[in-house]
PDB file of C-alpha atoms in Angstrom:
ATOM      1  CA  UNK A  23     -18.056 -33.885 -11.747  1.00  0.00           C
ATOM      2  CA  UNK A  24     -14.857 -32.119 -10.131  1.00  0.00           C
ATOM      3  CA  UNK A  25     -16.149 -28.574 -11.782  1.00  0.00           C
ATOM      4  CA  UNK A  26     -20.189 -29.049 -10.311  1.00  0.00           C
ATOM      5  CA  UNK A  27     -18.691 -29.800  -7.035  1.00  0.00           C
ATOM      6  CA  UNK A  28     -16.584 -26.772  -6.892  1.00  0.00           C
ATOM      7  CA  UNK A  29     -20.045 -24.736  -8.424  1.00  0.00           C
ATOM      8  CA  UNK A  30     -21.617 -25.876  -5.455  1.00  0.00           C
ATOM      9  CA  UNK A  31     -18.854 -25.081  -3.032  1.00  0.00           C
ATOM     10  CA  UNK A  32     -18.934 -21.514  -4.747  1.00  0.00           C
ATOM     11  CA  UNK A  33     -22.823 -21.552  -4.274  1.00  0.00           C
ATOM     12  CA  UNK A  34     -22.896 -22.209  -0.784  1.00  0.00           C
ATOM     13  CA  UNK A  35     -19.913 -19.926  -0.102  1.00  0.00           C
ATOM     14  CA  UNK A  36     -21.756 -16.923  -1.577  1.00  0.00           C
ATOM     15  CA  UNK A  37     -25.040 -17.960   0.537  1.00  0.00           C
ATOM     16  CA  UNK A  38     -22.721 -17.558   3.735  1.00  0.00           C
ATOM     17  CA  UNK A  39     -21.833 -14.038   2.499  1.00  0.00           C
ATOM     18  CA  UNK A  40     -24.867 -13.230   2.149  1.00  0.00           C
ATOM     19  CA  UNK A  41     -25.457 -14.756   5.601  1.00  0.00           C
ATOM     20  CA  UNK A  42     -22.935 -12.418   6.667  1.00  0.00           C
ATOM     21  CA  UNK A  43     -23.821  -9.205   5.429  1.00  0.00           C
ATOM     22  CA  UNK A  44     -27.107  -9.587   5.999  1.00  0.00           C
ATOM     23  CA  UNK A  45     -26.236  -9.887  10.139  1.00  0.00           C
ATOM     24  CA  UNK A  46     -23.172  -7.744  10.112  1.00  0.00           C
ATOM     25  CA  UNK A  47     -25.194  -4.777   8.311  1.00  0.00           C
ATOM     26  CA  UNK A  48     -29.052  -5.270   8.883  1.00  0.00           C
ATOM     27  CA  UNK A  49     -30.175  -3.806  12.678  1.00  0.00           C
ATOM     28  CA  UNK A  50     -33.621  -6.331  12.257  1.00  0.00           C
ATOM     29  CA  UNK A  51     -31.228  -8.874  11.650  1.00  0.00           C
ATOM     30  CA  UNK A  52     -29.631  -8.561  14.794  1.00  0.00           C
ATOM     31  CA  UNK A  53     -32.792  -8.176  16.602  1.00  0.00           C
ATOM     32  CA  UNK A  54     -33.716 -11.225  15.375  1.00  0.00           C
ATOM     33  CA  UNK A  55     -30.554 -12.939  16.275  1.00  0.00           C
ATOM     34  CA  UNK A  56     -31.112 -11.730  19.622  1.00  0.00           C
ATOM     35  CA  UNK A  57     -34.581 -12.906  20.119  1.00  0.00           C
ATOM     36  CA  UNK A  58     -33.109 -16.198  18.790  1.00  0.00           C
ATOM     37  CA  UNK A  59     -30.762 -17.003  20.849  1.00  0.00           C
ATOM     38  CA  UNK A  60     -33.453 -15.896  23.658  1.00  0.00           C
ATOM     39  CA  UNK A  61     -35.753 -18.588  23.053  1.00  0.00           C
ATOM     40  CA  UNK A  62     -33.422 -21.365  22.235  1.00  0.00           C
ATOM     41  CA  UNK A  63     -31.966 -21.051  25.711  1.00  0.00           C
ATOM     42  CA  UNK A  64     -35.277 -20.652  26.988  1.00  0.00           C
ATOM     43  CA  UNK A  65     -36.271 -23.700  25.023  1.00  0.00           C
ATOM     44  CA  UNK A  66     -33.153 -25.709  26.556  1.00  0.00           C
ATOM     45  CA  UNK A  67     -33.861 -24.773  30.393  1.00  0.00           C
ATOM     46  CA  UNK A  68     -37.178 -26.063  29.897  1.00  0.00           C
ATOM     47  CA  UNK A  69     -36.664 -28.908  27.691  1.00  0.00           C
ATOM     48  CA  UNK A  70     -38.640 -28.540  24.992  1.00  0.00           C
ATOM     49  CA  UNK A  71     -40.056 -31.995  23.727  1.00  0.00           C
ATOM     50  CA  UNK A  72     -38.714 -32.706  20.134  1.00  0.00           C
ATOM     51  CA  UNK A  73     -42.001 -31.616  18.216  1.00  0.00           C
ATOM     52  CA  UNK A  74     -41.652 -28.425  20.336  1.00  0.00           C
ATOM     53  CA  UNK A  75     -38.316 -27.787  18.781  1.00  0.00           C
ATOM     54  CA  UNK A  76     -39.613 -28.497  15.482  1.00  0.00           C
ATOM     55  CA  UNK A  77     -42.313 -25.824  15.691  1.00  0.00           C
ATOM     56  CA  UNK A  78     -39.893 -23.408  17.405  1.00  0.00           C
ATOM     57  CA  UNK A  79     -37.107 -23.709  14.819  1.00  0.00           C
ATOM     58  CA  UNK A  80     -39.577 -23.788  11.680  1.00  0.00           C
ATOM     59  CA  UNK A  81     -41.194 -20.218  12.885  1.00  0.00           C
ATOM     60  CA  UNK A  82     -37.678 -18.997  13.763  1.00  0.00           C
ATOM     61  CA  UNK A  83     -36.449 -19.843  10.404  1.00  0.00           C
ATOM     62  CA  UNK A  84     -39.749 -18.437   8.234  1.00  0.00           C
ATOM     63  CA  UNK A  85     -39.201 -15.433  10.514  1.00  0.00           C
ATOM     64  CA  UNK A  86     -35.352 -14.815   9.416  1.00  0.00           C
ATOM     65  CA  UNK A  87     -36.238 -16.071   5.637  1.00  0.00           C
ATOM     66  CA  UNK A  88     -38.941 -13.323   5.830  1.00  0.00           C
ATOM     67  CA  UNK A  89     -36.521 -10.849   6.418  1.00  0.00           C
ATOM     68  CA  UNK A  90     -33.435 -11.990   4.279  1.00  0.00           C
ATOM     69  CA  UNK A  91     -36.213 -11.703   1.764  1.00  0.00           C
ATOM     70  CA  UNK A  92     -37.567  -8.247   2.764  1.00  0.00           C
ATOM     71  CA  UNK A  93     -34.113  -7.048   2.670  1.00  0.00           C
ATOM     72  CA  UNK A  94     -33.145  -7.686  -0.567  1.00  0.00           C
ATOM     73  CA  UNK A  95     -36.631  -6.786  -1.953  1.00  0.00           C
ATOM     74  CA  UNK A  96     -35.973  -3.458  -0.197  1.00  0.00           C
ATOM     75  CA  UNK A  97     -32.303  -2.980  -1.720  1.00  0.00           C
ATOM     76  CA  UNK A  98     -33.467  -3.863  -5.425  1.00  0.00           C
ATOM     77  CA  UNK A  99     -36.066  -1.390  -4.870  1.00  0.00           C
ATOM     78  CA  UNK A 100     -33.683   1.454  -3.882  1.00  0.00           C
ATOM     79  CA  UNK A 101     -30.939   0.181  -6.894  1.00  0.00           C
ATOM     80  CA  UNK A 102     -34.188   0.267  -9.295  1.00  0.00           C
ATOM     81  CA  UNK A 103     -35.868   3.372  -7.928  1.00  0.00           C
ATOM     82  CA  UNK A 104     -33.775   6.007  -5.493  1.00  0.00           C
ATOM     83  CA  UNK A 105     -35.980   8.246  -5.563  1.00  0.00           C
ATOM     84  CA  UNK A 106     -39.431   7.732  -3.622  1.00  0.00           C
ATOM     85  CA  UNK A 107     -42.425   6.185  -5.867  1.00  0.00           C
ATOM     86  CA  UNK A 108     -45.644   5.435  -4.749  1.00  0.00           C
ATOM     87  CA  UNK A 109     -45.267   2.060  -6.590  1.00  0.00           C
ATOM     88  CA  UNK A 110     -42.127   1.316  -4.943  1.00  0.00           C
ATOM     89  CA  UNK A 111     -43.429   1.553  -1.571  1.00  0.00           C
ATOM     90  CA  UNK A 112     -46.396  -0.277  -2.233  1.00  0.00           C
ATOM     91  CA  UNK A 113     -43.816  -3.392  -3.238  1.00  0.00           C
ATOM     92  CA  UNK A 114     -41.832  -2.580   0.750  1.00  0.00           C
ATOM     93  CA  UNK A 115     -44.890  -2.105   2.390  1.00  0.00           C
ATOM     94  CA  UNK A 116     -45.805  -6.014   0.809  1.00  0.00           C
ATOM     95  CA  UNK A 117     -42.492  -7.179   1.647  1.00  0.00           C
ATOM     96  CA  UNK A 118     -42.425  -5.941   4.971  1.00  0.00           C
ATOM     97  CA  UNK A 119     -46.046  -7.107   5.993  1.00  0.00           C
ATOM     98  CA  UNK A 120     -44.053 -10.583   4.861  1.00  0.00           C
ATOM     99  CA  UNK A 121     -42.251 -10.439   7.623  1.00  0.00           C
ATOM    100  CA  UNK A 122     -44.843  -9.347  10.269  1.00  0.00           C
ATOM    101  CA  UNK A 123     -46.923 -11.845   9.118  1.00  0.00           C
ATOM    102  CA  UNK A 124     -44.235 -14.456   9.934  1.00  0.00           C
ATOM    103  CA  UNK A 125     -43.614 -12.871  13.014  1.00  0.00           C
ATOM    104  CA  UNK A 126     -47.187 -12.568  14.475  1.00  0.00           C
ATOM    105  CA  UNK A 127     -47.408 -16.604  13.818  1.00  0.00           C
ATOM    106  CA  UNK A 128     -44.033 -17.204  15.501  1.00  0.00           C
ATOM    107  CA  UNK A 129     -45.678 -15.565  18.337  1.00  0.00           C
ATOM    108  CA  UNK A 130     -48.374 -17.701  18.567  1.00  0.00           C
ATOM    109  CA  UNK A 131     -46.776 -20.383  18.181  1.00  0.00           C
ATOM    110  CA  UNK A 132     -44.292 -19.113  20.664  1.00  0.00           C
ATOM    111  CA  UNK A 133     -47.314 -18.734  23.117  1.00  0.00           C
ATOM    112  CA  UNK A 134     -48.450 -22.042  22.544  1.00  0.00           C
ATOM    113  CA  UNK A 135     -45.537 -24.100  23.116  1.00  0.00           C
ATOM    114  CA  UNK A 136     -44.041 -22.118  25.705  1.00  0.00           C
ATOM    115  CA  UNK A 137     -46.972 -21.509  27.998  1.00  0.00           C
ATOM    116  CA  UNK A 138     -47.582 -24.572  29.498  1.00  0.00           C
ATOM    117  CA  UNK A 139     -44.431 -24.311  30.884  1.00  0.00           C
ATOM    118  CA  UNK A 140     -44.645 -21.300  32.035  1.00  0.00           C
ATOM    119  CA  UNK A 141     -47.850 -21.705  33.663  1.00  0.00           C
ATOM    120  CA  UNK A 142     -46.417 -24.724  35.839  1.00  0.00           C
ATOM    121  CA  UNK A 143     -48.597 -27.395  33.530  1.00  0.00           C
ATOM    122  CA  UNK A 144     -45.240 -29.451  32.723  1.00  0.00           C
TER     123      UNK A 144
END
């Protein structure tokens, strides 16, 4: 028991790194971060009703899961292939249409919760 609990502990220590390096080293990363912390204080000024929060947080964390994802994807690629391949960028260009996919819904469902309140309706 004592050696899966400290497996675990190592598990969720190297997630963190990768937490880390992923915000420390990625520029969309931060972006994201930014935009984040944008809307959850936006969120709190209005008081977003607990559903709202659920559907804010769930596209904020599909977006940021898109692009951990994309990332790696994108580093394996260049460890795999350095040099440019049509096949390679056929497997980014997927990746990265991950991520705007994610994005485009967050959006929407950005738009959705958000404008009533912005248009005075609560």
């Amino acid at each position: 028991m004592r050696r899966f609990l400290q497996q675990r502990k190592n598990s969720f220590g190297y997630a963190w790194q990768g937490l880390i390096i992923f915000f420390r080293n990625e520029i969309h990363a931060r972006i994201h971060l930014v935009v984040t912390l944008i809307v959850l204080t936006v969120g709190w000024v209005v008081e977003l009703a607990p559903l709202e929060w659920v559907a804010v947080i769930i596209s904020i964390g599909l977006v940021v899961q898109a692009e951990i994802w994309n990332t790696a994807l994108e580093k394996l690629s260049n460890i795999v292939q350095p040099e440019r391949d049509p096949r390679i960028k056929v497997v980014k260009d997927l990746a990265a249409s991950g991520v705007l996919w994610c994005t485009v819904c967050a959006i929407v469902i950005g738009m959705i919760v958000f404008f009533p309140y912005i248009a005075g309706w609560k």
